[in-house]
PDB file of C-alpha atoms in Angstrom:
ATOM      1  CA  UNK A   1      24.823 -20.257  -2.416  1.00 57.00           C
ATOM      2  CA  UNK A   2      26.990 -18.059  -4.612  1.00 58.00           C
ATOM      3  CA  UNK A   3      23.978 -16.105  -6.371  1.00 67.00           C
ATOM      4  CA  UNK A   4      26.164 -12.958  -6.850  1.00 86.00           C
ATOM      5  CA  UNK A   5      25.066  -9.578  -8.565  1.00 89.00           C
ATOM      6  CA  UNK A   6      26.339 -10.473 -11.471  1.00 89.00           C
ATOM      7  CA  UNK A   7      24.893 -13.660 -12.131  1.00 91.00           C
ATOM      8  CA  UNK A   8      21.530 -12.337 -11.379  1.00 92.00           C
ATOM      9  CA  UNK A   9      22.181  -9.541 -13.916  1.00 93.00           C
ATOM     10  CA  UNK A  10      23.177 -11.944 -16.451  1.00 94.00           C
ATOM     11  CA  UNK A  11      20.120 -14.116 -16.009  1.00 94.00           C
ATOM     12  CA  UNK A  12      17.442 -11.682 -15.892  1.00 94.00           C
ATOM     13  CA  UNK A  13      19.541 -10.027 -19.382  1.00 94.00           C
ATOM     14  CA  UNK A  14      18.949 -13.502 -20.810  1.00 94.00           C
ATOM     15  CA  UNK A  15      15.538 -14.019 -19.901  1.00 94.00           C
ATOM     16  CA  UNK A  16      14.330 -10.425 -21.308  1.00 92.00           C
ATOM     17  CA  UNK A  17      16.017 -10.971 -24.504  1.00 92.00           C
ATOM     18  CA  UNK A  18      15.509 -14.878 -25.001  1.00 93.00           C
ATOM     19  CA  UNK A  19      18.797 -15.324 -26.799  1.00 92.00           C
ATOM     20  CA  UNK A  20      22.082 -15.748 -25.617  1.00 92.00           C
ATOM     21  CA  UNK A  21      24.132 -13.894 -28.445  1.00 91.00           C
ATOM     22  CA  UNK A  22      22.200 -10.693 -28.002  1.00 92.00           C
ATOM     23  CA  UNK A  23      22.423 -10.973 -24.147  1.00 91.00           C
ATOM     24  CA  UNK A  24      26.052 -11.500 -24.487  1.00 91.00           C
ATOM     25  CA  UNK A  25      26.086  -8.216 -26.614  1.00 92.00           C
ATOM     26  CA  UNK A  26      24.286  -6.148 -24.312  1.00 90.00           C
ATOM     27  CA  UNK A  27      26.561  -7.584 -21.246  1.00 91.00           C
ATOM     28  CA  UNK A  28      29.989  -7.183 -23.075  1.00 90.00           C
ATOM     29  CA  UNK A  29      30.683 -10.829 -21.988  1.00 91.00           C
ATOM     30  CA  UNK A  30      31.630 -13.879 -24.193  1.00 93.00           C
ATOM     31  CA  UNK A  31      28.395 -16.038 -25.154  1.00 92.00           C
ATOM     32  CA  UNK A  32      30.693 -19.016 -23.919  1.00 92.00           C
ATOM     33  CA  UNK A  33      31.110 -16.970 -20.304  1.00 93.00           C
ATOM     34  CA  UNK A  34      27.233 -16.123 -20.134  1.00 93.00           C
ATOM     35  CA  UNK A  35      26.163 -19.803 -20.890  1.00 93.00           C
ATOM     36  CA  UNK A  36      28.485 -20.698 -17.914  1.00 93.00           C
ATOM     37  CA  UNK A  37      27.307 -18.222 -15.498  1.00 92.00           C
ATOM     38  CA  UNK A  38      23.381 -19.173 -16.086  1.00 93.00           C
ATOM     39  CA  UNK A  39      24.810 -22.995 -15.968  1.00 93.00           C
ATOM     40  CA  UNK A  40      26.536 -22.311 -12.718  1.00 90.00           C
ATOM     41  CA  UNK A  41      23.215 -20.402 -11.327  1.00 92.00           C
ATOM     42  CA  UNK A  42      20.935 -23.337 -12.104  1.00 93.00           C
ATOM     43  CA  UNK A  43      23.463 -25.647 -10.591  1.00 92.00           C
ATOM     44  CA  UNK A  44      23.112 -23.476  -7.159  1.00 90.00           C
ATOM     45  CA  UNK A  45      19.428 -23.521  -7.385  1.00 92.00           C
ATOM     46  CA  UNK A  46      18.836 -27.182  -8.241  1.00 93.00           C
ATOM     47  CA  UNK A  47      16.693 -26.629 -10.961  1.00 95.00           C
ATOM     48  CA  UNK A  48      16.923 -25.764 -14.677  1.00 95.00           C
ATOM     49  CA  UNK A  49      15.700 -21.827 -15.291  1.00 95.00           C
ATOM     50  CA  UNK A  50      15.768 -21.993 -18.956  1.00 95.00           C
ATOM     51  CA  UNK A  51      14.962 -24.164 -21.733  1.00 93.00           C
ATOM     52  CA  UNK A  52      17.530 -24.385 -24.637  1.00 89.00           C
ATOM     53  CA  UNK A  53      17.117 -25.531 -28.110  1.00 85.00           C
ATOM     54  CA  UNK A  54      18.914 -25.180 -31.384  1.00 78.00           C
ATOM     55  CA  UNK A  55      15.965 -22.449 -32.404  1.00 82.00           C
ATOM     56  CA  UNK A  56      14.869 -20.723 -29.050  1.00 88.00           C
ATOM     57  CA  UNK A  57      15.392 -20.197 -25.390  1.00 92.00           C
ATOM     58  CA  UNK A  58      12.323 -20.124 -22.934  1.00 94.00           C
ATOM     59  CA  UNK A  59      12.028 -19.518 -19.204  1.00 95.00           C
ATOM     60  CA  UNK A  60      10.756 -22.811 -17.237  1.00 95.00           C
ATOM     61  CA  UNK A  61       8.200 -22.001 -14.602  1.00 94.00           C
ATOM     62  CA  UNK A  62      11.175 -21.885 -12.123  1.00 95.00           C
ATOM     63  CA  UNK A  63      12.969 -19.545 -14.062  1.00 93.00           C
ATOM     64  CA  UNK A  64       9.803 -17.288 -14.333  1.00 94.00           C
ATOM     65  CA  UNK A  65       9.468 -17.112 -10.666  1.00 93.00           C
ATOM     66  CA  UNK A  66      13.297 -16.516 -10.046  1.00 94.00           C
ATOM     67  CA  UNK A  67      12.902 -14.015 -12.825  1.00 93.00           C
ATOM     68  CA  UNK A  68      10.384 -11.603 -10.657  1.00 91.00           C
ATOM     69  CA  UNK A  69      13.001 -12.281  -7.542  1.00 90.00           C
ATOM     70  CA  UNK A  70      16.239 -11.332  -9.344  1.00 91.00           C
ATOM     71  CA  UNK A  71      14.616  -8.174 -10.669  1.00 90.00           C
ATOM     72  CA  UNK A  72      13.283  -7.167  -7.166  1.00 85.00           C
ATOM     73  CA  UNK A  73      16.841  -7.865  -5.685  1.00 87.00           C
ATOM     74  CA  UNK A  74      18.813  -5.939  -8.415  1.00 88.00           C
ATOM     75  CA  UNK A  75      16.456  -2.936  -8.062  1.00 83.00           C
ATOM     76  CA  UNK A  76      16.458  -2.784  -4.465  1.00 78.00           C
ATOM     77  CA  UNK A  77      20.069  -2.957  -4.581  1.00 85.00           C
ATOM     78  CA  UNK A  78      20.429  -0.459  -7.170  1.00 83.00           C
ATOM     79  CA  UNK A  79      18.374   1.923  -5.054  1.00 75.00           C
ATOM     80  CA  UNK A  80      20.347   1.509  -2.238  1.00 79.00           C
ATOM     81  CA  UNK A  81      23.710   2.190  -3.975  1.00 82.00           C
ATOM     82  CA  UNK A  82      22.207   5.289  -5.424  1.00 76.00           C
ATOM     83  CA  UNK A  83      20.897   6.746  -1.835  1.00 73.00           C
ATOM     84  CA  UNK A  84      24.279   5.885  -0.396  1.00 78.00           C
ATOM     85  CA  UNK A  85      26.248   7.610  -2.941  1.00 77.00           C
ATOM     86  CA  UNK A  86      23.733  10.623  -2.601  1.00 70.00           C
ATOM     87  CA  UNK A  87      24.249  10.858   1.169  1.00 69.00           C
ATOM     88  CA  UNK A  88      28.035  10.550   0.745  1.00 73.00           C
ATOM     89  CA  UNK A  89      28.307  13.303  -1.485  1.00 66.00           C
ATOM     90  CA  UNK A  90      26.408  15.417   1.203  1.00 59.00           C
ATOM     91  CA  UNK A  91      22.968  15.362  -0.276  1.00 58.00           C
ATOM     92  CA  UNK A  92      19.705  15.046   1.864  1.00 60.00           C
ATOM     93  CA  UNK A  93      17.899  11.953   1.476  1.00 80.00           C
ATOM     94  CA  UNK A  94      14.390  12.559   0.969  1.00 88.00           C
ATOM     95  CA  UNK A  95      11.407  10.148   1.750  1.00 93.00           C
ATOM     96  CA  UNK A  96       8.075  11.194   0.189  1.00 95.00           C
ATOM     97  CA  UNK A  97       5.167   9.857   2.796  1.00 97.00           C
ATOM     98  CA  UNK A  98       1.728   9.639   1.277  1.00 97.00           C
ATOM     99  CA  UNK A  99      -1.513   9.620   3.322  1.00 97.00           C
ATOM    100  CA  UNK A 100      -5.007  10.039   3.032  1.00 94.00           C
ATOM    101  CA  UNK A 101      -7.361  11.973   5.825  1.00 91.00           C
ATOM    102  CA  UNK A 102      -6.327  11.008   9.115  1.00 93.00           C
ATOM    103  CA  UNK A 103      -3.276   8.977   7.964  1.00 95.00           C
ATOM    104  CA  UNK A 104      -2.212   6.722  11.172  1.00 97.00           C
ATOM    105  CA  UNK A 105      -4.584   8.523  13.450  1.00 96.00           C
ATOM    106  CA  UNK A 106      -3.024   8.757  17.002  1.00 97.00           C
ATOM    107  CA  UNK A 107      -0.038   7.023  15.751  1.00 97.00           C
ATOM    108  CA  UNK A 108       0.986   9.517  12.726  1.00 97.00           C
ATOM    109  CA  UNK A 109       3.189  11.493  14.915  1.00 97.00           C
ATOM    110  CA  UNK A 110       4.958   8.897  16.836  1.00 97.00           C
ATOM    111  CA  UNK A 111       5.738   7.190  13.644  1.00 98.00           C
ATOM    112  CA  UNK A 112       7.298  10.315  11.996  1.00 97.00           C
ATOM    113  CA  UNK A 113       9.418  11.167  15.564  1.00 97.00           C
ATOM    114  CA  UNK A 114      10.430   7.296  15.600  1.00 97.00           C
ATOM    115  CA  UNK A 115      11.668   7.675  11.768  1.00 97.00           C
ATOM    116  CA  UNK A 116      13.149  11.058  12.132  1.00 95.00           C
ATOM    117  CA  UNK A 117      15.311   9.593  15.523  1.00 95.00           C
ATOM    118  CA  UNK A 118      16.252   6.622  13.344  1.00 93.00           C
ATOM    119  CA  UNK A 119      17.142   8.436  10.679  1.00 90.00           C
ATOM    120  CA  UNK A 120      17.982  12.220  11.162  1.00 89.00           C
ATOM    121  CA  UNK A 121      19.854  12.553   7.997  1.00 83.00           C
ATOM    122  CA  UNK A 122      16.458  12.319   6.204  1.00 89.00           C
ATOM    123  CA  UNK A 123      14.154  14.906   4.896  1.00 89.00           C
ATOM    124  CA  UNK A 124      10.443  13.981   4.907  1.00 95.00           C
ATOM    125  CA  UNK A 125       8.095  15.297   2.666  1.00 95.00           C
ATOM    126  CA  UNK A 126       4.097  14.777   3.524  1.00 96.00           C
ATOM    127  CA  UNK A 127       1.588  14.766   0.544  1.00 96.00           C
ATOM    128  CA  UNK A 128      -2.042  14.391   1.456  1.00 95.00           C
ATOM    129  CA  UNK A 129      -4.270  12.730  -0.993  1.00 94.00           C
ATOM    130  CA  UNK A 130      -8.046  12.853  -1.621  1.00 90.00           C
ATOM    131  CA  UNK A 131     -10.213   9.810  -1.625  1.00 89.00           C
ATOM    132  CA  UNK A 132      -9.490   9.284  -5.513  1.00 91.00           C
ATOM    133  CA  UNK A 133      -6.363   7.750  -4.764  1.00 95.00           C
ATOM    134  CA  UNK A 134      -6.808   5.368  -2.021  1.00 96.00           C
ATOM    135  CA  UNK A 135      -3.051   4.136  -2.760  1.00 97.00           C
ATOM    136  CA  UNK A 136      -1.732   7.935  -1.426  1.00 97.00           C
ATOM    137  CA  UNK A 137       0.423   8.410  -4.423  1.00 96.00           C
ATOM    138  CA  UNK A 138       2.195   4.675  -4.370  1.00 96.00           C
ATOM    139  CA  UNK A 139       0.048   3.620  -7.694  1.00 93.00           C
ATOM    140  CA  UNK A 140       1.451   6.609  -9.534  1.00 91.00           C
ATOM    141  CA  UNK A 141       4.645   6.396  -8.038  1.00 91.00           C
ATOM    142  CA  UNK A 142       4.581  10.125  -6.678  1.00 93.00           C
ATOM    143  CA  UNK A 143       5.151   8.792  -2.830  1.00 96.00           C
ATOM    144  CA  UNK A 144       7.780   6.224  -1.550  1.00 94.00           C
ATOM    145  CA  UNK A 145       5.705   5.235   1.398  1.00 97.00           C
ATOM    146  CA  UNK A 146       1.865   5.758   2.526  1.00 98.00           C
ATOM    147  CA  UNK A 147      -0.489   5.155   5.062  1.00 98.00           C
ATOM    148  CA  UNK A 148      -3.454   3.456   3.552  1.00 98.00           C
ATOM    149  CA  UNK A 149      -6.758   2.205   4.672  1.00 97.00           C
ATOM    150  CA  UNK A 150      -7.715  -1.250   3.485  1.00 97.00           C
ATOM    151  CA  UNK A 151      -9.461  -2.395   1.920  1.00 96.00           C
ATOM    152  CA  UNK A 152      -8.284  -1.048  -1.415  1.00 96.00           C
ATOM    153  CA  UNK A 153      -6.707  -2.018  -4.342  1.00 95.00           C
ATOM    154  CA  UNK A 154      -3.069  -3.173  -3.285  1.00 95.00           C
ATOM    155  CA  UNK A 155      -1.706  -4.745  -6.272  1.00 93.00           C
ATOM    156  CA  UNK A 156       1.987  -4.529  -6.587  1.00 93.00           C
ATOM    157  CA  UNK A 157       2.274  -3.212  -3.090  1.00 96.00           C
ATOM    158  CA  UNK A 158       3.431  -4.436   0.283  1.00 96.00           C
ATOM    159  CA  UNK A 159       1.522  -3.988   3.332  1.00 97.00           C
ATOM    160  CA  UNK A 160       2.045  -3.736   6.884  1.00 97.00           C
ATOM    161  CA  UNK A 161      -1.079  -3.598   9.299  1.00 98.00           C
ATOM    162  CA  UNK A 162      -1.155  -1.076  11.936  1.00 98.00           C
ATOM    163  CA  UNK A 163      -4.474  -1.452  13.394  1.00 97.00           C
ATOM    164  CA  UNK A 164      -8.076  -2.130  12.365  1.00 97.00           C
ATOM    165  CA  UNK A 165     -10.739   0.086  13.716  1.00 96.00           C
ATOM    166  CA  UNK A 166     -14.660  -0.361  13.772  1.00 95.00           C
ATOM    167  CA  UNK A 167     -16.867   1.326  10.960  1.00 96.00           C
ATOM    168  CA  UNK A 168     -19.692   3.625  11.916  1.00 96.00           C
ATOM    169  CA  UNK A 169     -22.649   5.123   9.924  1.00 97.00           C
ATOM    170  CA  UNK A 170     -22.591   8.840   9.724  1.00 97.00           C
ATOM    171  CA  UNK A 171     -26.399  10.286   9.655  1.00 97.00           C
ATOM    172  CA  UNK A 172     -27.938  13.452   9.843  1.00 97.00           C
ATOM    173  CA  UNK A 173     -29.137  14.052  13.532  1.00 96.00           C
ATOM    174  CA  UNK A 174     -32.374  14.739  11.985  1.00 95.00           C
ATOM    175  CA  UNK A 175     -32.707  11.338  10.417  1.00 96.00           C
ATOM    176  CA  UNK A 176     -34.536   8.567  12.074  1.00 95.00           C
ATOM    177  CA  UNK A 177     -31.536   6.256  12.542  1.00 96.00           C
ATOM    178  CA  UNK A 178     -29.964   9.350  14.353  1.00 93.00           C
ATOM    179  CA  UNK A 179     -31.720   8.346  17.643  1.00 94.00           C
ATOM    180  CA  UNK A 180     -30.351   4.714  17.459  1.00 95.00           C
ATOM    181  CA  UNK A 181     -27.647   3.342  19.740  1.00 94.00           C
ATOM    182  CA  UNK A 182     -26.431   1.001  16.954  1.00 95.00           C
ATOM    183  CA  UNK A 183     -27.585  -0.099  13.400  1.00 96.00           C
ATOM    184  CA  UNK A 184     -26.972  -3.289  11.315  1.00 95.00           C
ATOM    185  CA  UNK A 185     -26.173  -3.232   7.587  1.00 95.00           C
ATOM    186  CA  UNK A 186     -29.588  -3.952   6.646  1.00 94.00           C
ATOM    187  CA  UNK A 187     -30.804  -0.762   8.331  1.00 95.00           C
ATOM    188  CA  UNK A 188     -28.665   1.157   5.653  1.00 94.00           C
ATOM    189  CA  UNK A 189     -29.325  -0.829   2.521  1.00 92.00           C
ATOM    190  CA  UNK A 190     -32.015   1.465   1.295  1.00 91.00           C
ATOM    191  CA  UNK A 191     -30.249   4.764   2.208  1.00 93.00           C
ATOM    192  CA  UNK A 192     -28.573   7.196  -0.388  1.00 94.00           C
ATOM    193  CA  UNK A 193     -24.731   6.776   0.327  1.00 95.00           C
ATOM    194  CA  UNK A 194     -21.978   9.312  -0.108  1.00 95.00           C
ATOM    195  CA  UNK A 195     -18.764   7.977  -1.286  1.00 94.00           C
ATOM    196  CA  UNK A 196     -15.603   9.850  -2.439  1.00 92.00           C
ATOM    197  CA  UNK A 197     -15.206   9.595  -6.300  1.00 91.00           C
ATOM    198  CA  UNK A 198     -12.604   6.965  -7.166  1.00 92.00           C
ATOM    199  CA  UNK A 199     -11.589   4.263  -9.632  1.00 92.00           C
ATOM    200  CA  UNK A 200     -10.828   2.001  -6.881  1.00 94.00           C
ATOM    201  CA  UNK A 201     -13.532  -0.748  -7.040  1.00 93.00           C
ATOM    202  CA  UNK A 202     -12.469  -2.458  -4.256  1.00 95.00           C
ATOM    203  CA  UNK A 203     -12.293   0.889  -1.921  1.00 95.00           C
ATOM    204  CA  UNK A 204     -15.646   1.897  -3.662  1.00 93.00           C
ATOM    205  CA  UNK A 205     -17.495  -1.511  -2.900  1.00 93.00           C
ATOM    206  CA  UNK A 206     -16.400  -1.525   0.853  1.00 95.00           C
ATOM    207  CA  UNK A 207     -17.555   1.868   1.829  1.00 95.00           C
ATOM    208  CA  UNK A 208     -20.993   1.439  -0.245  1.00 94.00           C
ATOM    209  CA  UNK A 209     -21.831  -1.958   1.565  1.00 93.00           C
ATOM    210  CA  UNK A 210     -21.745  -3.461  -2.101  1.00 91.00           C
ATOM    211  CA  UNK A 211     -21.239  -7.125  -0.423  1.00 89.00           C
ATOM    212  CA  UNK A 212     -24.324  -6.810   1.540  1.00 89.00           C
ATOM    213  CA  UNK A 213     -26.416  -5.890  -1.948  1.00 83.00           C
ATOM    214  CA  UNK A 214     -28.220  -8.100  -4.055  1.00 78.00           C
ATOM    215  CA  UNK A 215     -27.338  -5.783  -7.097  1.00 70.00           C
ATOM    216  CA  UNK A 216     -23.894  -4.978  -5.510  1.00 57.00           C
ATOM    217  CA  UNK A 217     -24.534  -1.134  -5.695  1.00 61.00           C
ATOM    218  CA  UNK A 218     -26.315   1.376  -4.119  1.00 57.00           C
ATOM    219  CA  UNK A 219     -29.703   2.436  -5.553  1.00 66.00           C
ATOM    220  CA  UNK A 220     -28.339   6.166  -5.098  1.00 88.00           C
ATOM    221  CA  UNK A 221     -24.701   7.320  -4.409  1.00 91.00           C
ATOM    222  CA  UNK A 222     -23.736  10.966  -3.627  1.00 93.00           C
ATOM    223  CA  UNK A 223     -20.250  11.330  -5.004  1.00 93.00           C
ATOM    224  CA  UNK A 224     -17.854  13.760  -3.094  1.00 93.00           C
ATOM    225  CA  UNK A 225     -14.737  14.910  -3.547  1.00 88.00           C
ATOM    226  CA  UNK A 226     -13.397  15.025   0.002  1.00 88.00           C
ATOM    227  CA  UNK A 227     -13.961  14.332   3.873  1.00 89.00           C
ATOM    228  CA  UNK A 228     -15.165  17.703   4.581  1.00 91.00           C
ATOM    229  CA  UNK A 229     -17.477  17.574   1.688  1.00 93.00           C
ATOM    230  CA  UNK A 230     -19.044  14.278   2.750  1.00 94.00           C
ATOM    231  CA  UNK A 231     -19.660  15.127   6.038  1.00 95.00           C
ATOM    232  CA  UNK A 232     -21.587  18.548   5.132  1.00 96.00           C
ATOM    233  CA  UNK A 233     -23.667  16.076   2.286  1.00 96.00           C
ATOM    234  CA  UNK A 234     -24.750  13.860   5.698  1.00 96.00           C
ATOM    235  CA  UNK A 235     -25.329  16.588   7.915  1.00 96.00           C
ATOM    236  CA  UNK A 236     -27.692  18.137   5.166  1.00 96.00           C
ATOM    237  CA  UNK A 237     -29.607  14.965   5.160  1.00 95.00           C
ATOM    238  CA  UNK A 238     -28.798  14.237   1.349  1.00 96.00           C
ATOM    239  CA  UNK A 239     -27.018  10.641   2.196  1.00 95.00           C
ATOM    240  CA  UNK A 240     -25.599   8.605   4.866  1.00 96.00           C
ATOM    241  CA  UNK A 241     -22.001   7.588   5.013  1.00 96.00           C
ATOM    242  CA  UNK A 242     -19.856   4.521   5.915  1.00 96.00           C
ATOM    243  CA  UNK A 243     -16.669   5.816   7.817  1.00 96.00           C
ATOM    244  CA  UNK A 244     -13.985   4.723  10.228  1.00 95.00           C
ATOM    245  CA  UNK A 245     -14.730   5.271  13.579  1.00 95.00           C
ATOM    246  CA  UNK A 246     -12.187   7.810  13.749  1.00 94.00           C
ATOM    247  CA  UNK A 247     -14.500  10.329  12.123  1.00 93.00           C
ATOM    248  CA  UNK A 248     -16.100  11.317  15.274  1.00 91.00           C
ATOM    249  CA  UNK A 249     -12.602  12.485  16.638  1.00 92.00           C
ATOM    250  CA  UNK A 250     -11.404  13.624  13.349  1.00 90.00           C
ATOM    251  CA  UNK A 251     -14.429  15.198  11.744  1.00 89.00           C
ATOM    252  CA  UNK A 252     -17.159  16.061  14.120  1.00 92.00           C
ATOM    253  CA  UNK A 253     -20.124  17.887  13.313  1.00 95.00           C
ATOM    254  CA  UNK A 254     -22.927  19.075  15.486  1.00 95.00           C
ATOM    255  CA  UNK A 255     -25.493  18.114  12.397  1.00 96.00           C
ATOM    256  CA  UNK A 256     -23.920  14.528  12.104  1.00 97.00           C
ATOM    257  CA  UNK A 257     -24.085  11.247  14.379  1.00 96.00           C
ATOM    258  CA  UNK A 258     -21.940   8.374  13.753  1.00 96.00           C
ATOM    259  CA  UNK A 259     -23.781   5.251  15.050  1.00 96.00           C
ATOM    260  CA  UNK A 260     -21.844   1.753  15.033  1.00 96.00           C
ATOM    261  CA  UNK A 261     -22.658  -0.939  12.450  1.00 96.00           C
ATOM    262  CA  UNK A 262     -23.277  -4.449  13.736  1.00 94.00           C
ATOM    263  CA  UNK A 263     -21.970  -7.215  11.550  1.00 91.00           C
ATOM    264  CA  UNK A 264     -19.561  -5.233   9.229  1.00 95.00           C
ATOM    265  CA  UNK A 265     -15.861  -5.524   9.340  1.00 95.00           C
ATOM    266  CA  UNK A 266     -13.488  -2.809  10.307  1.00 95.00           C
ATOM    267  CA  UNK A 267     -11.083  -0.987   8.116  1.00 96.00           C
ATOM    268  CA  UNK A 268      -7.344  -1.904   8.557  1.00 97.00           C
ATOM    269  CA  UNK A 269      -4.874   1.290   8.254  1.00 98.00           C
ATOM    270  CA  UNK A 270      -1.460  -0.047   7.260  1.00 98.00           C
ATOM    271  CA  UNK A 271       1.880   1.167   5.998  1.00 98.00           C
ATOM    272  CA  UNK A 272       2.626   0.633   2.177  1.00 98.00           C
ATOM    273  CA  UNK A 273       5.211   0.733  -0.275  1.00 97.00           C
ATOM    274  CA  UNK A 274       5.674  -0.659  -3.780  1.00 94.00           C
ATOM    275  CA  UNK A 275       6.841  -4.048  -3.456  1.00 91.00           C
ATOM    276  CA  UNK A 276       9.564  -3.652  -5.894  1.00 84.00           C
ATOM    277  CA  UNK A 277      10.677  -0.416  -4.125  1.00 83.00           C
ATOM    278  CA  UNK A 278      11.862  -1.450  -0.604  1.00 86.00           C
ATOM    279  CA  UNK A 279      14.784   1.245  -0.471  1.00 85.00           C
ATOM    280  CA  UNK A 280      16.948   1.590   2.835  1.00 85.00           C
ATOM    281  CA  UNK A 281      14.705   4.666   3.936  1.00 89.00           C
ATOM    282  CA  UNK A 282      11.522   3.050   3.038  1.00 93.00           C
ATOM    283  CA  UNK A 283      12.783  -0.126   5.102  1.00 92.00           C
ATOM    284  CA  UNK A 284      13.480   2.268   7.916  1.00 94.00           C
ATOM    285  CA  UNK A 285      10.015   3.948   7.769  1.00 97.00           C
ATOM    286  CA  UNK A 286       8.481   0.548   7.955  1.00 97.00           C
ATOM    287  CA  UNK A 287      10.292  -0.597  11.042  1.00 97.00           C
ATOM    288  CA  UNK A 288       9.527   2.645  12.836  1.00 97.00           C
ATOM    289  CA  UNK A 289       5.879   2.218  12.143  1.00 98.00           C
ATOM    290  CA  UNK A 290       6.181  -1.490  13.664  1.00 98.00           C
ATOM    291  CA  UNK A 291       7.895  -0.135  16.477  1.00 97.00           C
ATOM    292  CA  UNK A 292       5.267   2.258  17.187  1.00 98.00           C
ATOM    293  CA  UNK A 293       2.492   0.078  16.686  1.00 97.00           C
ATOM    294  CA  UNK A 294       4.097  -2.528  19.054  1.00 97.00           C
ATOM    295  CA  UNK A 295       5.181  -0.119  21.731  1.00 97.00           C
ATOM    296  CA  UNK A 296       2.117   1.912  21.664  1.00 96.00           C
ATOM    297  CA  UNK A 297      -0.303  -0.833  22.437  1.00 95.00           C
ATOM    298  CA  UNK A 298      -2.653   1.185  24.516  1.00 95.00           C
ATOM    299  CA  UNK A 299      -3.325   3.906  21.806  1.00 95.00           C
ATOM    300  CA  UNK A 300      -4.067   0.938  19.433  1.00 96.00           C
ATOM    301  CA  UNK A 301      -6.358  -0.593  21.847  1.00 95.00           C
ATOM    302  CA  UNK A 302      -8.052   2.937  22.089  1.00 94.00           C
ATOM    303  CA  UNK A 303      -8.063   3.018  18.418  1.00 95.00           C
ATOM    304  CA  UNK A 304      -9.585  -0.475  17.955  1.00 94.00           C
ATOM    305  CA  UNK A 305     -12.310  -0.381  20.627  1.00 86.00           C
ATOM    306  CA  UNK A 306     -13.932   3.015  19.870  1.00 68.00           C
ATOM    307  CA  UNK A 307     -17.177   1.417  18.694  1.00 57.00           C
ATOM    308  CA  UNK A 308     -19.595   3.557  20.856  1.00 59.00           C
ATOM    309  CA  UNK A 309     -22.244   5.871  19.634  1.00 60.00           C
ATOM    310  CA  UNK A 310     -21.417   9.415  19.089  1.00 63.00           C
TER     311      UNK A 310
END
């Protein structure tokens, strides 16, 4: 199909203006020429995109779907052109990589190395974010790509899973549950829960066991600002926390014991980007992450199987 960029831009302009005369003026083309382009596009696609009458122009359901796709294609193309021109001028392309504590765990360094090997001309900026922003900068467009931990709100994001690891309960070594080899969700429902401050309800509900509570929320929450603060709260016996099993390797504390939780789903680490912002650099980073994930199967198995008590 001859879906060239000129026709896509013409369609997007008409769809946004819903008026052929105004759209033709914005595109600096004759209205007759614009109508012909849209008709050719509809012929190529085999379905009407617009409903025309003497009084108004409206998008058909197919047109609404195609508008989303056309905008994404044009945005990606424009970003690629800008990046290519920047590199051609000798400017160094920069990729802003966001992450929250732990990033992609033991896969982080291999992924960064693989990306650097594939795109040696690019400069990587690493930005760490607190639990307040589980999107690691993607929601506010301050990063281009990020290591995020699911579940969290992924509206407008495209994600590629790297691994899923078990969840554990962090409890004070003086707590009665600290002597247990394993616990179940019911053992934790009456306990105060430490949770990082965030407006992301999907993230908040998962790490407070909300789906297992009749009220939907814990009777007592201790909100924290960082991983280290959360660990200290747990060590002091002020609350327990629900956390990935990697906390035993990345946040050990002599006053905290991490106990596996039976009957609770694991947490998935993924590489993510805004769904309408797949630039060549971002695509290269995602491919590097997939390459390392598939190549380092032993590391992935270790991460996904790390469910023993500690």
